[in-house]
Amino acid sequence: MSFRLTKERNGSPVPSRELAYVLHKNKNTVENLERLEQLLVQDPTFNHEKMNYLTRGEQYKRAMQMSAKVEIIARRNRLGDEDTEQLRLIFQGITSCSASTTLHTLMFIKNLGLLFTDEQQKKW
């Protein structure tokens, strides 16, 4: 975090933590977002500092690796659908990489799910 931003936050009469609680509607939501963010930050796969120096093909390959890792982390931690979606959004926010699988995840899987009966969805 930049020095100027820290200085501004310290000078504010409203604590930034309390403001986060208001913006996200409650304390639990903020803590959940921080927990999900830590899952990504602690993994070296999401170090994206050199992305701008890679060729377009290498950037795509790297973004696919990171997208796959997000899904692996979600399954490994047994995250629900809502938390998995939040994890994807956090990934895009911290890396500035849009997931190469976003269209697939947002449209194809959900629309495909509408074609199945409840019994079939449980099985698959």
XYZ file of C-alpha atoms in Angstrom:
124
model
C 0.000 0.000 0.000
C 1.332 3.424 -0.838
C 2.566 5.826 1.793
C 0.097 8.519 0.686
C -2.864 6.195 0.975
C -1.813 5.106 4.454
C -1.385 8.745 5.482
C -4.855 9.636 4.175
C -6.452 6.681 5.926
C -4.778 7.547 9.209
C -6.025 11.137 8.923
C -9.641 10.116 8.380
C -12.069 10.348 11.300
C -13.704 7.114 10.090
C -11.594 3.972 10.585
C -11.078 2.206 7.247
C -11.967 -1.135 8.808
C -15.353 0.154 9.954
C -15.947 1.640 6.508
C -15.241 -1.762 4.949
C -17.870 -3.319 7.229
C -20.430 -0.753 6.084
C -19.577 -1.119 2.384
C -19.752 -4.918 2.508
C -22.829 -4.863 4.775
C -21.294 -6.759 7.694
C -18.126 -7.923 9.394
C -18.482 -11.578 8.350
C -18.462 -10.691 4.653
C -15.234 -8.711 5.038
C -13.581 -11.522 6.969
C -14.699 -14.077 4.373
C -13.287 -11.958 1.531
C -9.987 -11.626 3.387
C -9.870 -15.387 3.989
C -10.457 -16.073 0.298
C -7.869 -13.484 -0.707
C -5.281 -15.142 1.532
C -5.812 -18.438 -0.292
C -4.577 -16.736 -3.467
C -1.948 -14.399 -2.042
C -0.017 -17.167 -0.295
C 0.240 -19.202 -3.519
C 3.243 -18.293 -5.737
C 1.246 -19.217 -8.850
C -0.520 -15.861 -8.634
C 2.639 -13.761 -8.809
C 1.806 -11.711 -11.890
C 4.585 -9.097 -11.810
C 6.167 -10.268 -15.067
C 2.923 -10.755 -17.047
C 3.446 -7.588 -19.105
C 6.823 -8.840 -20.321
C 5.498 -12.128 -21.684
C 4.364 -12.702 -25.252
C 0.630 -12.889 -25.896
C 0.777 -16.676 -26.082
C 2.751 -16.910 -22.845
C 0.301 -14.541 -21.133
C -2.605 -16.724 -22.217
C -0.856 -19.873 -20.990
C -0.023 -18.222 -17.660
C -3.598 -16.948 -17.241
C -4.917 -20.455 -17.919
C -2.551 -21.869 -15.281
C -3.767 -19.300 -12.766
C -7.435 -19.932 -13.656
C -6.945 -23.659 -13.199
C -5.240 -23.073 -9.868
C -8.230 -21.020 -8.675
C -10.499 -23.979 -9.392
C -8.087 -26.383 -7.666
C -7.953 -24.157 -4.585
C -11.751 -23.911 -4.525
C -12.162 -27.694 -4.667
C -9.330 -28.405 -2.245
C -10.909 -26.074 0.320
C -14.424 -27.375 -0.440
C -15.759 -23.902 -1.178
C -19.413 -23.467 -2.076
C -20.582 -21.935 -5.341
C -20.826 -18.428 -3.891
C -17.350 -18.545 -2.334
C -15.896 -20.014 -5.530
C -17.377 -17.142 -7.525
C -15.931 -14.663 -5.019
C -12.552 -16.367 -5.311
C -12.658 -15.934 -9.098
C -13.480 -12.240 -8.713
C -10.673 -11.755 -6.207
C -8.300 -13.512 -8.617
C -9.237 -11.112 -11.393
C -8.883 -8.165 -9.034
C -5.444 -8.974 -7.650
C -3.886 -10.137 -10.914
C -5.687 -7.870 -13.413
C -6.047 -11.005 -15.548
C -9.495 -11.870 -16.686
C -9.888 -15.590 -16.383
C -9.738 -17.290 -19.732
C -12.533 -19.541 -18.568
C -14.935 -16.804 -17.433
C -17.342 -17.134 -20.348
C -17.346 -20.915 -19.944
C -18.018 -20.676 -16.218
C -20.620 -17.925 -16.331
C -22.673 -19.119 -19.256
C -21.972 -22.631 -20.467
C -21.960 -24.496 -17.164
C -25.003 -22.674 -15.763
C -27.025 -23.076 -18.950
C -26.031 -26.714 -19.252
C -27.194 -27.243 -15.686
C -30.668 -26.039 -16.628
C -31.025 -28.966 -19.022
C -30.644 -31.603 -16.300
C -33.210 -32.845 -13.826
C -32.425 -32.494 -10.122
C -31.535 -36.188 -9.980
C -29.093 -35.853 -12.888
C -27.496 -32.756 -11.359
C -26.853 -34.613 -8.107
C -25.201 -37.461 -9.999
C -22.975 -35.275 -12.181
